[in-house]
PDB file of C-alpha atoms in Angstrom:
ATOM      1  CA  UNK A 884     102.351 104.174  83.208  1.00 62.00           C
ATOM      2  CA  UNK A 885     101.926 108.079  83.403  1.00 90.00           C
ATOM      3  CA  UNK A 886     100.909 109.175  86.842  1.00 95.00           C
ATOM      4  CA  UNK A 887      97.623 110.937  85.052  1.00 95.00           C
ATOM      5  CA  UNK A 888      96.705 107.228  84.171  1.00 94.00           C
ATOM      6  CA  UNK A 889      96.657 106.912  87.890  1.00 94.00           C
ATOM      7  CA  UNK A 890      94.117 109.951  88.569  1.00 96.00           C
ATOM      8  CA  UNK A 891      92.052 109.354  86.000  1.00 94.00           C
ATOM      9  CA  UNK A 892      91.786 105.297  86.098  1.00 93.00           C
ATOM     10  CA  UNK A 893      92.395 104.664  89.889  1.00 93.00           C
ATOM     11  CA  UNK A 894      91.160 107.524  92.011  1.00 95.00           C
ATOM     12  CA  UNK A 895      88.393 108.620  89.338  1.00 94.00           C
ATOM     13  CA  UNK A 896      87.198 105.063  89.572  1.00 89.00           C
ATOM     14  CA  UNK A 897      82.894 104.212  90.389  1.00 85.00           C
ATOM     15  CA  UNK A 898      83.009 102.700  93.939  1.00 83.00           C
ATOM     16  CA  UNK A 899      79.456 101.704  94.583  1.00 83.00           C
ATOM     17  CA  UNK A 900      77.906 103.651  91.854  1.00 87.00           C
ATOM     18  CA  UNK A 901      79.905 107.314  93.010  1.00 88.00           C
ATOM     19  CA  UNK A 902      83.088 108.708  92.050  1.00 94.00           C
ATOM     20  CA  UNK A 903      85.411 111.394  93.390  1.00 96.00           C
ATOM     21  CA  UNK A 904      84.655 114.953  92.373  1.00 97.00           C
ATOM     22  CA  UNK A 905      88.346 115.650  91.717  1.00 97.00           C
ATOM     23  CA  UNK A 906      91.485 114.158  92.844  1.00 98.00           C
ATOM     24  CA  UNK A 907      95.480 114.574  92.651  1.00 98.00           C
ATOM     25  CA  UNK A 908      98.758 113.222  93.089  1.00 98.00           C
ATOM     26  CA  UNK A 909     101.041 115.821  94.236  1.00 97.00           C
ATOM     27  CA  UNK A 910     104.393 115.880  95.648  1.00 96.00           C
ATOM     28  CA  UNK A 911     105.162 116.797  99.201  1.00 96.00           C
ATOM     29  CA  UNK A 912     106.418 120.024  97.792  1.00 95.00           C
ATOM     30  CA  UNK A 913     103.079 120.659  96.141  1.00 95.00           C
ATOM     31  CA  UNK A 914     104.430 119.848  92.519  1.00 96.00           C
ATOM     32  CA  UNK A 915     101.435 118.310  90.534  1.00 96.00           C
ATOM     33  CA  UNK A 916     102.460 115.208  89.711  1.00 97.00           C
ATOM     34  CA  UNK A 917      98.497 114.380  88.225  1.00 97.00           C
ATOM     35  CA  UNK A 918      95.432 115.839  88.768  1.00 97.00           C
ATOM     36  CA  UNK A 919      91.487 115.963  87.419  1.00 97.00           C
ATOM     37  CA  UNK A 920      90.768 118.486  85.356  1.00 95.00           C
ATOM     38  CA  UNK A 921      88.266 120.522  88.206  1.00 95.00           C
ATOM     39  CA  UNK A 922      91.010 119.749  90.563  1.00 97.00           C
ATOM     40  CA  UNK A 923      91.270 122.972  92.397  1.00 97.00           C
ATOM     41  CA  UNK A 924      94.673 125.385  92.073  1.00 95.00           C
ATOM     42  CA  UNK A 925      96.634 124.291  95.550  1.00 96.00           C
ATOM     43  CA  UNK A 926      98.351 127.231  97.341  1.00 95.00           C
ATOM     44  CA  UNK A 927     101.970 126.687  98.700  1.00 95.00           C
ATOM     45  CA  UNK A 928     100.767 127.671 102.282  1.00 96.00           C
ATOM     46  CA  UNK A 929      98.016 125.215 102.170  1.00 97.00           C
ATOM     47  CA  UNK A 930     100.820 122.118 101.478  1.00 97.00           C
ATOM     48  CA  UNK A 931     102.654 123.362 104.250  1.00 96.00           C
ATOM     49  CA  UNK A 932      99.513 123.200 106.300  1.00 96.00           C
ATOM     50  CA  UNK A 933      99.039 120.033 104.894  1.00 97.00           C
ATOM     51  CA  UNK A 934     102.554 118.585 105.456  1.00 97.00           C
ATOM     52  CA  UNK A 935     102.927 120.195 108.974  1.00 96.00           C
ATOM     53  CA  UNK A 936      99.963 118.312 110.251  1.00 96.00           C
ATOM     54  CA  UNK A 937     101.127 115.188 109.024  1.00 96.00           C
ATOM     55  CA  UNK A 938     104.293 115.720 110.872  1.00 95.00           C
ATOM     56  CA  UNK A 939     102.539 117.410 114.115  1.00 94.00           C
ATOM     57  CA  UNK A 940      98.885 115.600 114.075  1.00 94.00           C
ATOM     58  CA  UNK A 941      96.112 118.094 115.277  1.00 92.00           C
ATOM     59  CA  UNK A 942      97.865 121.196 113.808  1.00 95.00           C
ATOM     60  CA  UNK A 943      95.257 121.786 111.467  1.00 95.00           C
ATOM     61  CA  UNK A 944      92.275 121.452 114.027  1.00 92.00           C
ATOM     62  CA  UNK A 945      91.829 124.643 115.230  1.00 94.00           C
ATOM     63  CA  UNK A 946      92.270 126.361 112.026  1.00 94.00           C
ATOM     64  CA  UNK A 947      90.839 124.359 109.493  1.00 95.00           C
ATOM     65  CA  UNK A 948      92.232 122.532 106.527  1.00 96.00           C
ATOM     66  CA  UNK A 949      92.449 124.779 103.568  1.00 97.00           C
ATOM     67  CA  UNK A 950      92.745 123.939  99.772  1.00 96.00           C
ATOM     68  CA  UNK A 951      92.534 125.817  96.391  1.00 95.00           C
ATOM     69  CA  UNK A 952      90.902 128.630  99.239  1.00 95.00           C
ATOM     70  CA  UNK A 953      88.440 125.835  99.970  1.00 96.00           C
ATOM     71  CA  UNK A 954      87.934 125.644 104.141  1.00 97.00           C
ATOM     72  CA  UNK A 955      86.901 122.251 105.730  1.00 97.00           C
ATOM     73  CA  UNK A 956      86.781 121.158 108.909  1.00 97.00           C
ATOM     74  CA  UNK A 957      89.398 118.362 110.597  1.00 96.00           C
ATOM     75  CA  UNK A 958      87.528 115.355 111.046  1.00 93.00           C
ATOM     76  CA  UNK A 959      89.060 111.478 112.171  1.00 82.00           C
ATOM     77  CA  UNK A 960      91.849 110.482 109.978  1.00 83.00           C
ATOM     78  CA  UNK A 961      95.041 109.168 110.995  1.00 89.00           C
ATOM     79  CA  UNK A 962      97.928 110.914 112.722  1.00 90.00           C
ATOM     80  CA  UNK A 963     100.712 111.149 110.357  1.00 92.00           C
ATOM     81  CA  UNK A 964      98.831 108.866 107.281  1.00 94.00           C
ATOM     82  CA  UNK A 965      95.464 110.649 106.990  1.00 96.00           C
ATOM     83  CA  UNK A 966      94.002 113.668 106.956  1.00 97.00           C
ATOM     84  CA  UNK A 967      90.187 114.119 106.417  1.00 96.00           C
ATOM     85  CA  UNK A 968      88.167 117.249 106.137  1.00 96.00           C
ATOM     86  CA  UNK A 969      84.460 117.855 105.500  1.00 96.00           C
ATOM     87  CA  UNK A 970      82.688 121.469 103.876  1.00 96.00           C
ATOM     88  CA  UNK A 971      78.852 120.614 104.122  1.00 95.00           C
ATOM     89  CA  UNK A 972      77.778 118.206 101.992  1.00 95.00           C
ATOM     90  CA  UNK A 973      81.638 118.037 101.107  1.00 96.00           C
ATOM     91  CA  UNK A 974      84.934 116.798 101.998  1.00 97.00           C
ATOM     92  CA  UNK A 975      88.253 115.521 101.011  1.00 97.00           C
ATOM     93  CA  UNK A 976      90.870 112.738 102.019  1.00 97.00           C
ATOM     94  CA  UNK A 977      94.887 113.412 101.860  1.00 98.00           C
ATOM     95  CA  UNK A 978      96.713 110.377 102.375  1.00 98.00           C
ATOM     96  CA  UNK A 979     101.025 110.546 102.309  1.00 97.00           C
ATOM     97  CA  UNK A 980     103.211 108.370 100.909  1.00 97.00           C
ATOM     98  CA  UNK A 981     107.076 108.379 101.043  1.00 96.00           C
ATOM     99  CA  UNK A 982     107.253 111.207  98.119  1.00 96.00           C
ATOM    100  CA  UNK A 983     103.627 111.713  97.560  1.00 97.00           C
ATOM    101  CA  UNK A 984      99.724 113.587  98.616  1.00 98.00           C
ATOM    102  CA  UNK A 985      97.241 111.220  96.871  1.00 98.00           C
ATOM    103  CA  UNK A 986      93.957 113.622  97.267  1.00 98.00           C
ATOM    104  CA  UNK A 987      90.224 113.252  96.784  1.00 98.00           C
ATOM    105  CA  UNK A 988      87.584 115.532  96.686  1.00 98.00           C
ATOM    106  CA  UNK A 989      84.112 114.182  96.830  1.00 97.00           C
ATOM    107  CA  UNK A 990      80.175 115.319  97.141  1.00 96.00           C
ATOM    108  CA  UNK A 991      77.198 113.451  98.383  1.00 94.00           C
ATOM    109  CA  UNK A 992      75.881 111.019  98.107  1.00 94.00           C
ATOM    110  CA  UNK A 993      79.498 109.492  98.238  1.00 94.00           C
ATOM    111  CA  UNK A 994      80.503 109.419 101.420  1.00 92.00           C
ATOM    112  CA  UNK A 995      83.432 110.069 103.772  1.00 90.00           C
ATOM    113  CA  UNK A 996      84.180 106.230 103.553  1.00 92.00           C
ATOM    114  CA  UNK A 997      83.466 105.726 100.006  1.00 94.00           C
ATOM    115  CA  UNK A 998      86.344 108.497  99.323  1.00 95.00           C
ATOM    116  CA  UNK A 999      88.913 106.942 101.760  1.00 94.00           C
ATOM    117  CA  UNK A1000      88.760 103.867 100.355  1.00 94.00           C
ATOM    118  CA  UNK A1001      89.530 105.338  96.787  1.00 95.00           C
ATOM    119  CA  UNK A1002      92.018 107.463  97.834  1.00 97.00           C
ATOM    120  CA  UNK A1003      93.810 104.998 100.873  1.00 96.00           C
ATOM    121  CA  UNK A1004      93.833 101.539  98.013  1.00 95.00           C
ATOM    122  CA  UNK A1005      96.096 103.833  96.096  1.00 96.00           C
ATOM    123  CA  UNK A1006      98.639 105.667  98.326  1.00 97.00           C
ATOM    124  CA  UNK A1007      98.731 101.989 100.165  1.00 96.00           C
ATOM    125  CA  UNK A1008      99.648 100.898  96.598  1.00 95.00           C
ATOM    126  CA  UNK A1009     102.091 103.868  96.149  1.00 95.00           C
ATOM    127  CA  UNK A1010     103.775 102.746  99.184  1.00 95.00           C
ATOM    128  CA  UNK A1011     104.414  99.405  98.485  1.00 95.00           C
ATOM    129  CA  UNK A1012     106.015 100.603  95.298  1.00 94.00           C
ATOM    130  CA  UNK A1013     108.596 102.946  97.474  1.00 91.00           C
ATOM    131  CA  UNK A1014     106.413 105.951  96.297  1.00 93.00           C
TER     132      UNK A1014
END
């Protein structure tokens, strides 16, 4: 199975009547392994944002989490497995796996929850297949 199959059939999924705005599979270099069309163009600095956060929780805090130039703010996640930020009526989940970012981008009405859920079923499934 391609890794777009992924993207399109697994994080681009309905989950209680909403879906994910965009979402992506990258590596932890910021290689695009899969992504949504309206998935936004990822500057190297904001992976190494990303990936420095996951490896020094909190980094991102005062500063924000950036991507494609977007700025949201840190919200809960999980220190060294999640990262969640919110823009408005906005936000995204980054979950890591051992060679992956599985990312999704969502709007209201879908919710924070909704989106980690979508994003967390597949990384956790990543995982388990040494991904």
């Amino acid at each position: 199975m391609s890794w777009q199959v992924y993207v399109d059939e697994h994080l681009l999924c309905d989950i209680e009547g909403q879906r994910l705005t965009a979402a992506a599979i990258l590596g932890h270099d910021g290689s695009v392994w899969a992504q949504s069309d309206n998935f936004p163009q990822v500057k190297p600095e904001e992976i190494i944002g990303i990936m420095n956060d996951f490896d020094e929780p909190g980094s991102l805090a005062p500063t924000g989490l950036y991507l494609g130039g977007a700025k949201y703010m840190v919200i809960q996640g999980e220190p060294g497995v999640i990262i969640r930020g919110k823009k408005g009526p906005a936000g995204v989940t980054i979950k890591k796996t051992n060679l992956s970012l599985v990312i999704g981008l969502y709007e209201e009405p879908m919710t924070h929850g909704q989106c980690s859920i979508v994003v967390e079923r597949l990384a956790d499934y990543l995982l388990e297949q040494s991904f």
